[in-house]
Amino acid sequence: VANWGKRSGPRRAIMIHYDASTSDASGIAWLKSPECKVSYNMAVRDNGAVVTIAPEEARAYHAGVCRSSDPRLVYTDANSAFYGLAITAKAGDTVTEAQLSAVVALCRRLYKKNGWPPTETWRITSHSREAYPRGRKSDCEGQDPERPVLDPEVVRQRLST
């Protein structure tokens, strides 16, 4: 049984996560395991390698209960509305430069595919910003605001340059 399903409605944006794994290998193995009940469309390893977890057009089970953090971002089903993009990391880690570059490249490709102008950086969000009730999730930023795991603002800045 796959841990993804059929998507309903158009894509609206990209939701960034970290997978809470202790290593690239363990994270990818768990996400591809039949026992795993969550998924992402893509996961990015420390070295920047991109691994497809669920087909790009599928409804990956990554978001859970969410409410929009931005009035321009209207959706009812976050798993269908967002591409789920994760880095293999856990709270306390810091994104590698290779991961960050790969995340930005994936975002650029998905923007082009969907015809989204690169100026619409609000389309890049994090699980913590959308999860409801607020504060329920801390990924992809992590729990330490002084040392984020992956800051969506950095991705947004790099996308727009």
Tab-separated table of C-alpha atoms in Angstrom:
chain	number	residue	atom	x	y	z
A	1	VAL	CA	0.000	0.000	0.000
A	2	ALA	CA	1.448	3.373	-1.019
A	3	ASN	CA	1.571	6.214	1.479
A	4	TRP	CA	0.134	8.671	-1.037
A	5	GLY	CA	-3.090	9.000	-2.979
A	6	LYS	CA	-4.996	10.815	-5.694
A	7	ARG	CA	-4.844	14.591	-5.522
A	8	SER	CA	-7.933	16.794	-5.792
A	9	GLY	CA	-7.774	20.382	-6.992
A	10	PRO	CA	-4.893	22.454	-8.283
A	11	ARG	CA	-1.525	22.934	-6.648
A	12	ARG	CA	-1.270	26.222	-4.828
A	13	ALA	CA	2.203	26.215	-3.312
A	14	ILE	CA	5.151	24.308	-1.838
A	15	MET	CA	5.284	23.231	1.801
A	16	ILE	CA	8.750	22.616	3.207
A	17	HIS	CA	9.458	20.142	6.000
A	18	TYR	CA	12.227	18.216	7.650
A	19	ASP	CA	11.647	14.514	8.131
A	20	ALA	CA	13.000	14.172	11.709
A	21	SER	CA	15.387	11.394	10.648
A	22	THR	CA	18.766	10.680	12.204
A	23	SER	CA	20.394	10.043	8.817
A	24	ASP	CA	19.705	10.258	5.106
A	25	ALA	CA	19.571	6.484	4.767
A	26	SER	CA	17.210	5.913	7.685
A	27	GLY	CA	14.928	8.761	6.619
A	28	ILE	CA	14.563	7.590	3.033
A	29	ALA	CA	14.164	3.946	4.078
A	30	TRP	CA	11.385	4.853	6.522
A	31	LEU	CA	9.561	7.093	4.021
A	32	LYS	CA	9.572	4.279	1.453
A	33	SER	CA	8.474	1.657	3.997
A	34	PRO	CA	4.922	0.247	3.767
A	35	GLU	CA	4.564	0.873	7.521
A	36	CYS	CA	5.122	4.617	7.133
A	37	LYS	CA	1.892	6.599	7.085
A	38	VAL	CA	3.393	9.915	5.938
A	39	SER	CA	5.092	10.957	2.747
A	40	TYR	CA	6.452	13.848	0.751
A	41	ASN	CA	6.624	14.268	-2.971
A	42	MET	CA	10.390	14.729	-2.719
A	43	ALA	CA	13.068	14.458	-0.062
A	44	VAL	CA	16.474	16.108	-0.327
A	45	ARG	CA	19.486	14.397	1.189
A	46	ASP	CA	22.393	16.197	2.876
A	47	ASN	CA	24.416	16.027	-0.358
A	48	GLY	CA	21.595	17.649	-2.368
A	49	ALA	CA	20.418	14.438	-4.037
A	50	VAL	CA	16.653	14.491	-4.608
A	51	VAL	CA	14.678	11.315	-3.900
A	52	THR	CA	11.110	10.923	-5.153
A	53	ILE	CA	8.903	9.548	-2.383
A	54	ALA	CA	5.469	10.055	-3.965
A	55	PRO	CA	4.811	10.945	-7.602
A	56	GLU	CA	4.897	14.680	-8.189
A	57	GLU	CA	1.236	14.745	-9.205
A	58	ALA	CA	0.129	12.639	-6.215
A	59	ARG	CA	-1.381	13.732	-2.927
A	60	ALA	CA	1.462	13.019	-0.520
A	61	TYR	CA	0.425	12.672	3.138
A	62	HIS	CA	2.633	15.400	4.595
A	63	ALA	CA	0.503	18.267	5.879
A	64	GLY	CA	-2.200	16.986	8.197
A	65	VAL	CA	-4.685	19.526	9.521
A	66	CYS	CA	-3.820	22.996	8.220
A	67	ARG	CA	-5.223	26.477	7.814
A	68	SER	CA	-3.844	29.103	5.493
A	69	SER	CA	-1.278	31.519	6.878
A	70	ASP	CA	-1.747	33.902	3.936
A	71	PRO	CA	-4.996	35.260	2.434
A	72	ARG	CA	-3.570	34.659	-1.070
A	73	LEU	CA	-3.150	30.976	-0.255
A	74	VAL	CA	-6.643	29.522	-0.408
A	75	TYR	CA	-7.110	25.757	0.017
A	76	THR	CA	-9.234	23.175	1.780
A	77	ASP	CA	-6.959	20.124	1.504
A	78	ALA	CA	-3.337	20.998	2.240
A	79	ASN	CA	-2.032	17.624	1.068
A	80	SER	CA	-3.526	18.254	-2.365
A	81	ALA	CA	-2.758	21.980	-2.514
A	82	PHE	CA	0.928	21.746	-1.567
A	83	TYR	CA	3.853	19.880	-2.996
A	84	GLY	CA	5.454	18.235	0.023
A	85	LEU	CA	9.203	18.867	0.010
A	86	ALA	CA	11.384	17.649	2.891
A	87	ILE	CA	15.030	17.762	3.774
A	88	THR	CA	16.478	14.793	5.606
A	89	ALA	CA	17.183	16.441	8.944
A	90	LYS	CA	15.935	16.665	12.494
A	91	ALA	CA	15.423	19.428	15.032
A	92	GLY	CA	18.794	20.910	15.930
A	93	ASP	CA	20.350	20.175	12.527
A	94	THR	CA	21.108	22.887	9.996
A	95	VAL	CA	20.384	22.576	6.289
A	96	THR	CA	23.498	21.908	4.221
A	97	GLU	CA	24.371	24.247	1.361
A	98	ALA	CA	23.827	21.349	-1.052
A	99	GLN	CA	20.338	20.732	0.371
A	100	LEU	CA	19.438	24.398	0.259
A	101	SER	CA	20.598	24.728	-3.352
A	102	ALA	CA	18.596	21.626	-4.309
A	103	VAL	CA	15.467	22.930	-2.534
A	104	VAL	CA	15.736	26.262	-4.380
A	105	ALA	CA	16.268	24.459	-7.714
A	106	LEU	CA	13.200	22.261	-7.069
A	107	CYS	CA	11.132	25.323	-6.190
A	108	ARG	CA	12.249	27.081	-9.389
A	109	ARG	CA	11.292	24.033	-11.451
A	110	LEU	CA	7.881	23.714	-9.766
A	111	TYR	CA	7.225	27.427	-10.195
A	112	LYS	CA	7.977	27.143	-13.908
A	113	LYS	CA	5.878	23.981	-14.259
A	114	ASN	CA	2.868	25.685	-12.644
A	115	GLY	CA	3.321	29.072	-14.313
A	116	TRP	CA	3.805	30.861	-10.992
A	117	PRO	CA	5.759	34.119	-11.249
A	118	PRO	CA	9.009	33.933	-9.204
A	119	THR	CA	7.911	37.122	-7.448
A	120	GLU	CA	5.108	35.159	-5.728
A	121	THR	CA	7.442	33.905	-3.014
A	122	TRP	CA	4.480	33.589	-0.631
A	123	ARG	CA	3.878	30.256	-2.386
A	124	ILE	CA	6.766	28.809	-0.369
A	125	THR	CA	5.669	28.034	3.154
A	126	SER	CA	6.513	25.691	5.976
A	127	HIS	CA	4.612	23.051	7.873
A	128	SER	CA	4.833	25.157	11.035
A	129	ARG	CA	3.198	28.152	9.338
A	130	GLU	CA	0.239	26.153	8.014
A	131	ALA	CA	-0.332	23.468	10.686
A	132	TYR	CA	-3.391	24.022	12.831
A	133	PRO	CA	-3.651	24.665	15.657
A	134	ARG	CA	-0.638	26.978	15.318
A	135	GLY	CA	2.383	25.709	17.215
A	136	ARG	CA	1.486	22.064	16.575
A	137	LYS	CA	4.468	21.594	14.227
A	138	SER	CA	7.931	23.159	14.176
A	139	ASP	CA	9.305	21.941	10.840
A	140	CYS	CA	11.034	23.152	8.778
A	141	GLU	CA	12.310	25.987	10.947
A	142	GLY	CA	12.806	23.924	14.105
A	143	GLN	CA	12.245	24.980	17.692
A	144	ASP	CA	15.188	27.382	18.035
A	145	PRO	CA	14.426	30.650	16.209
A	146	GLU	CA	18.073	31.697	16.586
A	147	ARG	CA	19.239	28.582	14.722
A	148	PRO	CA	16.618	27.431	12.210
A	149	VAL	CA	16.992	24.058	10.519
A	150	LEU	CA	15.710	25.508	7.224
A	151	ASP	CA	14.331	29.025	7.024
A	152	PRO	CA	11.681	29.420	4.296
A	153	GLU	CA	12.641	33.105	4.053
A	154	VAL	CA	16.088	32.078	2.817
A	155	VAL	CA	14.486	29.863	0.160
A	156	ARG	CA	12.167	32.732	-0.830
A	157	GLN	CA	15.103	35.165	-1.113
A	158	ARG	CA	17.151	32.795	-3.252
A	159	LEU	CA	14.170	32.024	-5.468
A	160	SER	CA	13.605	35.684	-6.241
A	161	THR	CA	17.258	36.404	-7.180
